[in-house]
Amino acid sequence: MYKTQILKVKQKLIRENRIDEIKDTEAIRTAAKYILNNQLVAFPTETVYGLGANALDNDAVNKIFVAKGRPADNPLIVHISNKRQLLEIVEQSISEAANKLIDTFWPGPLTLIFRKKEKIPAVTTADLSTVAVRMPSHPVALALIEATELALAAPSANSSGFPSPTKAVHVYNDLNGKIPLIIDGGICNIGVESTVVEIKENKIEILRPGAVTKEMISEVLKDGITVNLVSESEKNKPRSPGMKYKHYAPNTPLWIFNQDKLKRLLKDSKINNKKTVIVATSQTAVHIKNKEIKAELIDMGSNDNLAKIAYSLFSLLRDIDQRDFDLVLIEEVPSKGIGEAIMNRLKKAATKII
Ligand code: TXA
Ligand code: MG
């Protein structure tokens, strides 16, 4: 058991991207000591909070799996702060396509898969011969990597199976007593995890959709390279092994609904007898507002601003869990742009799709 400490980094330093000054804060100096002692530290990234450890140390990485209750066959993403670190951990030369993606999207929410060097322990990559690497853009994450001069293995800092944390308090609620330190850097800007991509010769496969969308990736690559989102059926023979587990789920049963089904749902006595919360887009919420319904209504924002829905999604699911609803009905959003990532997470969190 640890007494979990929370140390804040001032928002002004984060907003102004003052990495050198952040490196000099008590939060980062304390965090770096823990990491160098093979302990875990939760830290903010632009996507979600991560739970970091020295990626090259077997014992340190093992602690991540224990703290999260994470299955050992689910590999971790290694976080770096410069390209030199990439060359230290990957075996292959970096392809032209990979270089283009790196130059365009790093630092940022894109994770690339490479063949790994021997020195990355098997526990980090769950015995795979490949390693997933990303360079986050959040100044606190970069400051921590720079201060330790280490590559940091970091999954999302939630208990395995639960929604990813987008605020320090989410990490605290899940991991209090299990880790020594959380760096509080406020709310994560993006709100869903990075896009995970594998580069084949003339093909890019998106193993997990995220804020860097299929369209954005296609745009920077030359003609002749196709970009595909790995389909649902492929997920049964998992390539990104994390995809086979139930994920992102609140304790409250969650059903996804389509707007066409709404009228019928509102009349359904089975639903009306439950303590239900309806989470709808603004476009749908206006139609519900005038109706006599028992269920509580939450407007999750406009369909025209899917980034904003992504930003508050996990936080919303966690807030709902704090209240004793029997059922969450959440509306489907268009699977375009970051909507692809939202639907990917919702489908895994859902107990039913109607
Ligand atoms: O935005 C993010 O990526 C966050 C922040 C903290 O950086 N991290 C994150 O990590 O979401 P995690 O562990 O929750 O998800 C990592 C995903 C899993 O689906 C895992 O299976 C996949 O990346 N992955 C990791 N290494 C892989 C590899 N070598 N090959 C295929 N998939 C891999
Ligand atoms: Mg995760």
PDB file of C-alpha atoms in Angstrom, residues 15-250:
ATOM      1  CA  ARG A  15      -0.759  26.359 -21.514  1.00  0.00           C
ATOM      2  CA  GLU A  16       2.429  28.169 -22.456  1.00  0.00           C
ATOM      3  CA  ASN A  17       4.299  24.890 -23.084  1.00  0.00           C
ATOM      4  CA  ARG A  18       7.172  25.873 -20.770  1.00  0.00           C
ATOM      5  CA  ILE A  19       8.800  22.441 -20.641  1.00  0.00           C
ATOM      6  CA  ASP A  20      12.081  23.566 -19.042  1.00  0.00           C
ATOM      7  CA  GLU A  21      10.276  25.285 -16.184  1.00  0.00           C
ATOM      8  CA  ILE A  22       7.944  22.311 -15.745  1.00  0.00           C
ATOM      9  CA  LYS A  23      11.028  20.085 -15.466  1.00  0.00           C
ATOM     10  CA  ASP A  24      12.096  22.204 -12.523  1.00  0.00           C
ATOM     11  CA  THR A  25       8.833  21.885 -10.545  1.00  0.00           C
ATOM     12  CA  GLU A  26       8.500  19.822  -7.383  1.00  0.00           C
ATOM     13  CA  ALA A  27       6.032  17.555  -9.219  1.00  0.00           C
ATOM     14  CA  ILE A  28       8.474  16.534 -11.939  1.00  0.00           C
ATOM     15  CA  ARG A  29      11.511  16.352  -9.671  1.00  0.00           C
ATOM     16  CA  THR A  30       9.634  14.023  -7.294  1.00  0.00           C
ATOM     17  CA  ALA A  31       8.213  12.009 -10.193  1.00  0.00           C
ATOM     18  CA  ALA A  32      11.625  11.558 -11.804  1.00  0.00           C
ATOM     19  CA  LYS A  33      13.006  10.193  -8.517  1.00  0.00           C
ATOM     20  CA  TYR A  34      10.223   7.620  -8.331  1.00  0.00           C
ATOM     21  CA  ILE A  35      10.708   6.538 -11.949  1.00  0.00           C
ATOM     22  CA  LEU A  36      14.480   6.216 -11.497  1.00  0.00           C
ATOM     23  CA  ASN A  37      13.736   4.049  -8.433  1.00  0.00           C
ATOM     24  CA  ASN A  38      11.595   1.733 -10.581  1.00  0.00           C
ATOM     25  CA  GLN A  39       8.335   3.042  -9.109  1.00  0.00           C
ATOM     26  CA  LEU A  40       5.183   4.108 -10.982  1.00  0.00           C
ATOM     27  CA  VAL A  41       3.958   7.651 -11.637  1.00  0.00           C
ATOM     28  CA  ALA A  42       0.652   8.689 -13.218  1.00  0.00           C
ATOM     29  CA  PHE A  43       1.010  11.702 -15.511  1.00  0.00           C
ATOM     30  CA  PRO A  44      -1.157  13.682 -17.931  1.00  0.00           C
ATOM     31  CA  THR A  45      -0.855  13.358 -21.699  1.00  0.00           C
ATOM     32  CA  GLU A  46      -2.880  15.175 -24.367  1.00  0.00           C
ATOM     33  CA  THR A  47      -5.065  12.052 -24.812  1.00  0.00           C
ATOM     34  CA  VAL A  48      -5.630  10.512 -21.342  1.00  0.00           C
ATOM     35  CA  TYR A  49      -3.587  10.091 -18.137  1.00  0.00           C
ATOM     36  CA  GLY A  50      -0.833   7.465 -18.386  1.00  0.00           C
ATOM     37  CA  LEU A  51       0.702   5.217 -15.735  1.00  0.00           C
ATOM     38  CA  GLY A  52       4.439   5.389 -16.390  1.00  0.00           C
ATOM     39  CA  ALA A  53       7.466   3.242 -15.593  1.00  0.00           C
ATOM     40  CA  ASN A  54      10.952   2.752 -17.034  1.00  0.00           C
ATOM     41  CA  ALA A  55      10.168   0.798 -20.230  1.00  0.00           C
ATOM     42  CA  LEU A  56      13.528  -1.011 -20.086  1.00  0.00           C
ATOM     43  CA  ASP A  57      13.126  -2.363 -16.570  1.00  0.00           C
ATOM     44  CA  ASN A  58      11.336  -5.649 -16.116  1.00  0.00           C
ATOM     45  CA  ASP A  59      10.387  -5.098 -12.448  1.00  0.00           C
ATOM     46  CA  ALA A  60       9.189  -1.546 -12.940  1.00  0.00           C
ATOM     47  CA  VAL A  61       6.955  -2.540 -15.876  1.00  0.00           C
ATOM     48  CA  ASN A  62       5.618  -5.508 -13.948  1.00  0.00           C
ATOM     49  CA  LYS A  63       4.292  -3.106 -11.328  1.00  0.00           C
ATOM     50  CA  ILE A  64       2.100  -1.468 -13.987  1.00  0.00           C
ATOM     51  CA  PHE A  65       0.332  -4.767 -14.670  1.00  0.00           C
ATOM     52  CA  VAL A  66      -0.182  -5.354 -10.941  1.00  0.00           C
ATOM     53  CA  ALA A  67      -1.494  -1.842 -10.161  1.00  0.00           C
ATOM     54  CA  LYS A  68      -3.980  -1.871 -13.055  1.00  0.00           C
ATOM     55  CA  GLY A  69      -4.940  -5.528 -12.838  1.00  0.00           C
ATOM     56  CA  ARG A  70      -4.002  -5.669 -16.505  1.00  0.00           C
ATOM     57  CA  PRO A  71      -3.818  -9.014 -18.347  1.00  0.00           C
ATOM     58  CA  ALA A  72      -0.160  -9.864 -19.059  1.00  0.00           C
ATOM     59  CA  ASP A  73      -0.849 -10.439 -22.771  1.00  0.00           C
ATOM     60  CA  ASN A  74      -1.799  -6.806 -23.398  1.00  0.00           C
ATOM     61  CA  PRO A  75       1.318  -4.884 -24.527  1.00  0.00           C
ATOM     62  CA  LEU A  76       2.180  -1.328 -23.489  1.00  0.00           C
ATOM     63  CA  ILE A  77       2.978   1.814 -25.461  1.00  0.00           C
ATOM     64  CA  VAL A  78       6.479   3.230 -24.986  1.00  0.00           C
ATOM     65  CA  HIS A  79       6.606   7.032 -24.715  1.00  0.00           C
ATOM     66  CA  ILE A  80       9.589   9.039 -25.935  1.00  0.00           C
ATOM     67  CA  SER A  81      10.438  12.737 -26.202  1.00  0.00           C
ATOM     68  CA  ASN A  82      12.772  12.778 -29.223  1.00  0.00           C
ATOM     69  CA  LYS A  83      13.593  10.790 -32.333  1.00  0.00           C
ATOM     70  CA  ARG A  84      16.990   9.655 -31.036  1.00  0.00           C
ATOM     71  CA  GLN A  85      15.189   7.605 -28.394  1.00  0.00           C
ATOM     72  CA  LEU A  86      13.199   5.894 -31.153  1.00  0.00           C
ATOM     73  CA  LEU A  87      16.375   4.650 -32.818  1.00  0.00           C
ATOM     74  CA  GLU A  88      17.553   3.288 -29.477  1.00  0.00           C
ATOM     75  CA  ILE A  89      14.553   0.999 -29.081  1.00  0.00           C
ATOM     76  CA  VAL A  90      13.605  -0.124 -32.599  1.00  0.00           C
ATOM     77  CA  GLU A  91      15.465  -2.714 -34.620  1.00  0.00           C
ATOM     78  CA  GLN A  92      14.558  -1.677 -38.148  1.00  0.00           C
ATOM     79  CA  SER A  93      15.378   1.378 -40.216  1.00  0.00           C
ATOM     80  CA  ILE A  94      12.505   3.849 -40.293  1.00  0.00           C
ATOM     81  CA  SER A  95      10.530   3.604 -43.544  1.00  0.00           C
ATOM     82  CA  GLU A  96       9.630   6.610 -45.673  1.00  0.00           C
ATOM     83  CA  ALA A  97       5.966   6.302 -44.703  1.00  0.00           C
ATOM     84  CA  ALA A  98       6.827   6.087 -40.995  1.00  0.00           C
ATOM     85  CA  ASN A  99       9.057   9.145 -41.291  1.00  0.00           C
ATOM     86  CA  LYS A 100       6.258  11.101 -42.929  1.00  0.00           C
ATOM     87  CA  LEU A 101       3.801  10.187 -40.205  1.00  0.00           C
ATOM     88  CA  ILE A 102       6.367  11.026 -37.523  1.00  0.00           C
ATOM     89  CA  ASP A 103       7.215  14.388 -39.078  1.00  0.00           C
ATOM     90  CA  THR A 104       3.534  15.276 -39.414  1.00  0.00           C
ATOM     91  CA  PHE A 105       1.978  13.929 -36.214  1.00  0.00           C
ATOM     92  CA  TRP A 106       4.712  13.772 -33.546  1.00  0.00           C
ATOM     93  CA  PRO A 107       4.620  14.966 -30.915  1.00  0.00           C
ATOM     94  CA  GLY A 108       0.942  14.009 -30.781  1.00  0.00           C
ATOM     95  CA  PRO A 109      -1.710  11.294 -30.476  1.00  0.00           C
ATOM     96  CA  LEU A 110      -0.298   8.748 -32.949  1.00  0.00           C
ATOM     97  CA  THR A 111       1.303   5.433 -31.911  1.00  0.00           C
ATOM     98  CA  LEU A 112       3.410   3.490 -34.416  1.00  0.00           C
ATOM     99  CA  ILE A 113       4.411  -0.174 -34.260  1.00  0.00           C
ATOM    100  CA  PHE A 114       8.039  -1.159 -34.994  1.00  0.00           C
ATOM    101  CA  ARG A 115      10.233  -4.251 -34.627  1.00  0.00           C
ATOM    102  CA  LYS A 116      11.744  -4.028 -31.166  1.00  0.00           C
ATOM    103  CA  LYS A 117      15.332  -4.175 -29.998  1.00  0.00           C
ATOM    104  CA  GLU A 118      16.374  -6.962 -27.649  1.00  0.00           C
ATOM    105  CA  LYS A 119      16.793  -4.598 -24.703  1.00  0.00           C
ATOM    106  CA  ILE A 120      13.051  -3.922 -24.428  1.00  0.00           C
ATOM    107  CA  PRO A 121      11.944  -6.575 -21.949  1.00  0.00           C
ATOM    108  CA  ALA A 122       9.259  -9.076 -22.961  1.00  0.00           C
ATOM    109  CA  VAL A 123       6.920  -7.851 -20.229  1.00  0.00           C
ATOM    110  CA  THR A 124       6.665  -4.398 -21.899  1.00  0.00           C
ATOM    111  CA  THR A 125       5.501  -5.819 -25.231  1.00  0.00           C
ATOM    112  CA  ALA A 126       3.676  -8.880 -23.870  1.00  0.00           C
ATOM    113  CA  ASP A 127       6.188 -11.124 -25.620  1.00  0.00           C
ATOM    114  CA  LEU A 128       5.610  -9.619 -29.069  1.00  0.00           C
ATOM    115  CA  SER A 129       8.580  -8.957 -31.348  1.00  0.00           C
ATOM    116  CA  THR A 130       7.178  -5.475 -31.984  1.00  0.00           C
ATOM    117  CA  VAL A 131       6.949  -2.371 -29.833  1.00  0.00           C
ATOM    118  CA  ALA A 132       4.353   0.429 -29.951  1.00  0.00           C
ATOM    119  CA  VAL A 133       5.927   3.903 -29.676  1.00  0.00           C
ATOM    120  CA  ARG A 134       4.496   7.374 -29.308  1.00  0.00           C
ATOM    121  CA  MET A 135       5.816  10.875 -28.636  1.00  0.00           C
ATOM    122  CA  PRO A 136       3.149  12.691 -26.615  1.00  0.00           C
ATOM    123  CA  SER A 137       2.690  16.435 -27.036  1.00  0.00           C
ATOM    124  CA  HIS A 138       1.676  17.258 -23.464  1.00  0.00           C
ATOM    125  CA  PRO A 139       4.450  19.368 -21.888  1.00  0.00           C
ATOM    126  CA  VAL A 140       4.201  17.523 -18.553  1.00  0.00           C
ATOM    127  CA  ALA A 141       4.679  14.156 -20.270  1.00  0.00           C
ATOM    128  CA  LEU A 142       7.617  15.518 -22.279  1.00  0.00           C
ATOM    129  CA  ALA A 143       9.155  17.109 -19.180  1.00  0.00           C
ATOM    130  CA  LEU A 144       8.955  13.815 -17.278  1.00  0.00           C
ATOM    131  CA  ILE A 145      10.566  11.830 -20.110  1.00  0.00           C
ATOM    132  CA  GLU A 146      13.315  14.439 -20.458  1.00  0.00           C
ATOM    133  CA  ALA A 147      13.939  14.634 -16.712  1.00  0.00           C
ATOM    134  CA  THR A 148      14.360  10.856 -16.430  1.00  0.00           C
ATOM    135  CA  GLU A 149      16.140  10.485 -19.794  1.00  0.00           C
ATOM    136  CA  LEU A 150      14.187   7.242 -20.115  1.00  0.00           C
ATOM    137  CA  ALA A 151      11.595   5.817 -22.466  1.00  0.00           C
ATOM    138  CA  LEU A 152       8.437   5.347 -20.391  1.00  0.00           C
ATOM    139  CA  ALA A 153       6.045   2.445 -20.781  1.00  0.00           C
ATOM    140  CA  ALA A 154       2.593   3.826 -20.033  1.00  0.00           C
ATOM    141  CA  PRO A 155      -0.902   2.437 -20.462  1.00  0.00           C
ATOM    142  CA  SER A 156      -3.916   4.544 -19.572  1.00  0.00           C
ATOM    143  CA  ALA A 157      -3.901   5.075 -15.789  1.00  0.00           C
ATOM    144  CA  ASN A 158      -7.238   3.385 -15.016  1.00  0.00           C
ATOM    145  CA  SER A 159      -8.053   0.056 -13.410  1.00  0.00           C
ATOM    146  CA  SER A 160      -8.147  -2.446 -16.243  1.00  0.00           C
ATOM    147  CA  GLY A 161     -11.541  -2.500 -18.002  1.00  0.00           C
ATOM    148  CA  PHE A 162     -12.737   0.914 -16.815  1.00  0.00           C
ATOM    149  CA  PRO A 163     -12.994   4.181 -18.773  1.00  0.00           C
ATOM    150  CA  SER A 164      -9.624   5.877 -19.275  1.00  0.00           C
ATOM    151  CA  PRO A 165      -8.871   8.777 -16.919  1.00  0.00           C
ATOM    152  CA  THR A 166      -8.971  12.319 -18.273  1.00  0.00           C
ATOM    153  CA  LYS A 167      -8.542  14.044 -14.879  1.00  0.00           C
ATOM    154  CA  ALA A 168      -6.185  13.372 -11.943  1.00  0.00           C
ATOM    155  CA  VAL A 169      -9.176  12.573  -9.713  1.00  0.00           C
ATOM    156  CA  HIS A 170     -10.159   9.696 -12.047  1.00  0.00           C
ATOM    157  CA  VAL A 171      -6.705   8.178 -11.550  1.00  0.00           C
ATOM    158  CA  TYR A 172      -6.993   8.695  -7.802  1.00  0.00           C
ATOM    159  CA  ASN A 173     -10.393   6.986  -7.657  1.00  0.00           C
ATOM    160  CA  ASP A 174      -9.008   3.919  -9.453  1.00  0.00           C
ATOM    161  CA  LEU A 175      -5.448   3.638  -8.137  1.00  0.00           C
ATOM    162  CA  ASN A 176      -5.413   5.268  -4.709  1.00  0.00           C
ATOM    163  CA  GLY A 177      -3.079   3.237  -2.476  1.00  0.00           C
ATOM    164  CA  LYS A 178      -1.630   1.338  -5.432  1.00  0.00           C
ATOM    165  CA  ILE A 179       0.835   3.959  -6.718  1.00  0.00           C
ATOM    166  CA  PRO A 180       2.969   6.554  -4.928  1.00  0.00           C
ATOM    167  CA  LEU A 181       2.331   9.620  -7.114  1.00  0.00           C
ATOM    168  CA  ILE A 182      -0.094  11.302  -9.503  1.00  0.00           C
ATOM    169  CA  ILE A 183       0.956  14.453 -11.345  1.00  0.00           C
ATOM    170  CA  ASP A 184      -2.125  16.644 -11.724  1.00  0.00           C
ATOM    171  CA  GLY A 185      -1.951  18.607 -14.988  1.00  0.00           C
ATOM    172  CA  GLY A 186      -5.670  19.354 -15.277  1.00  0.00           C
ATOM    173  CA  ILE A 187      -8.009  17.919 -17.908  1.00  0.00           C
ATOM    174  CA  CYS A 188      -6.647  16.072 -20.967  1.00  0.00           C
ATOM    175  CA  ASN A 189      -7.445  18.001 -24.150  1.00  0.00           C
ATOM    176  CA  ILE A 190      -8.330  15.126 -26.469  1.00  0.00           C
ATOM    177  CA  GLY A 191     -10.062  12.697 -24.130  1.00  0.00           C
ATOM    178  CA  VAL A 192      -9.642   9.446 -26.108  1.00  0.00           C
ATOM    179  CA  GLU A 193      -6.453   7.397 -26.497  1.00  0.00           C
ATOM    180  CA  SER A 194      -3.973   7.700 -29.366  1.00  0.00           C
ATOM    181  CA  THR A 195      -4.473   6.182 -32.810  1.00  0.00           C
ATOM    182  CA  VAL A 196      -2.462   2.928 -33.053  1.00  0.00           C
ATOM    183  CA  VAL A 197      -1.072   2.208 -36.501  1.00  0.00           C
ATOM    184  CA  GLU A 198       0.925  -0.593 -38.103  1.00  0.00           C
ATOM    185  CA  ILE A 199       2.812   0.156 -41.308  1.00  0.00           C
ATOM    186  CA  LYS A 200       3.049  -2.586 -43.917  1.00  0.00           C
ATOM    187  CA  GLU A 201       4.763  -2.190 -47.282  1.00  0.00           C
ATOM    188  CA  ASN A 202       1.966  -0.438 -49.170  1.00  0.00           C
ATOM    189  CA  LYS A 203      -0.608  -0.530 -46.481  1.00  0.00           C
ATOM    190  CA  ILE A 204      -1.290   1.258 -43.235  1.00  0.00           C
ATOM    191  CA  GLU A 205      -3.508  -0.530 -40.760  1.00  0.00           C
ATOM    192  CA  ILE A 206      -5.265   1.356 -38.007  1.00  0.00           C
ATOM    193  CA  LEU A 207      -5.457  -1.036 -35.056  1.00  0.00           C
ATOM    194  CA  ARG A 208      -7.144   1.507 -32.778  1.00  0.00           C
ATOM    195  CA  PRO A 209      -8.834   4.678 -34.089  1.00  0.00           C
ATOM    196  CA  GLY A 210      -8.065   7.961 -32.315  1.00  0.00           C
ATOM    197  CA  ALA A 211      -7.690  11.699 -32.821  1.00  0.00           C
ATOM    198  CA  VAL A 212      -5.335  11.245 -35.775  1.00  0.00           C
ATOM    199  CA  THR A 213      -7.989  10.046 -38.203  1.00  0.00           C
ATOM    200  CA  LYS A 214      -7.847   7.801 -41.252  1.00  0.00           C
ATOM    201  CA  GLU A 215      -8.429  10.859 -43.450  1.00  0.00           C
ATOM    202  CA  MET A 216      -5.535  12.743 -41.841  1.00  0.00           C
ATOM    203  CA  ILE A 217      -3.179   9.782 -42.341  1.00  0.00           C
ATOM    204  CA  SER A 218      -4.204   9.250 -45.986  1.00  0.00           C
ATOM    205  CA  GLU A 219      -3.641  12.903 -46.726  1.00  0.00           C
ATOM    206  CA  VAL A 220       0.076  12.904 -45.856  1.00  0.00           C
ATOM    207  CA  LEU A 221       0.980   9.640 -47.613  1.00  0.00           C
ATOM    208  CA  LYS A 222       1.666   9.365 -51.300  1.00  0.00           C
ATOM    209  CA  ASP A 223      -0.787   7.668 -53.659  1.00  0.00           C
ATOM    210  CA  GLY A 224      -0.583   3.903 -53.746  1.00  0.00           C
ATOM    211  CA  ILE A 225      -0.534   3.475 -49.986  1.00  0.00           C
ATOM    212  CA  THR A 226      -3.889   2.405 -48.620  1.00  0.00           C
ATOM    213  CA  VAL A 227      -5.111   3.141 -45.109  1.00  0.00           C
ATOM    214  CA  ASN A 228      -7.542   0.707 -43.476  1.00  0.00           C
ATOM    215  CA  LEU A 229      -9.257   0.517 -40.145  1.00  0.00           C
ATOM    216  CA  VAL A 230      -8.951  -3.078 -38.906  1.00  0.00           C
ATOM    217  CA  SER A 231     -12.486  -4.474 -38.970  1.00  0.00           C
ATOM    218  CA  GLU A 232     -14.568  -5.776 -36.072  1.00  0.00           C
ATOM    219  CA  SER A 233     -14.233  -9.381 -37.267  1.00  0.00           C
ATOM    220  CA  GLU A 234     -10.443  -9.060 -37.358  1.00  0.00           C
ATOM    221  CA  LYS A 235     -10.640  -8.197 -33.697  1.00  0.00           C
ATOM    222  CA  ASN A 236     -11.528 -11.792 -32.888  1.00  0.00           C
ATOM    223  CA  LYS A 237      -8.025 -12.728 -33.893  1.00  0.00           C
ATOM    224  CA  PRO A 238      -6.486  -9.767 -32.198  1.00  0.00           C
ATOM    225  CA  ARG A 239      -3.568  -7.920 -33.689  1.00  0.00           C
ATOM    226  CA  SER A 240      -3.641  -5.117 -31.195  1.00  0.00           C
ATOM    227  CA  PRO A 241      -4.123  -7.559 -28.343  1.00  0.00           C
ATOM    228  CA  GLY A 242      -5.780  -4.995 -26.085  1.00  0.00           C
ATOM    229  CA  MET A 243      -8.762  -5.024 -28.407  1.00  0.00           C
ATOM    230  CA  LYS A 244     -10.113  -8.386 -27.301  1.00  0.00           C
ATOM    231  CA  TYR A 245     -10.940  -7.388 -23.733  1.00  0.00           C
ATOM    232  CA  LYS A 246     -13.965  -5.529 -22.508  1.00  0.00           C
ATOM    233  CA  HIS A 247     -12.830  -1.991 -22.119  1.00  0.00           C
ATOM    234  CA  TYR A 248     -13.788   1.523 -21.172  1.00  0.00           C
ATOM    235  CA  ALA A 249     -16.906   0.268 -19.381  1.00  0.00           C
ATOM    236  CA  PRO A 250     -18.733   1.965 -16.534  1.00  0.00           C
TER     237      PRO A 250
END
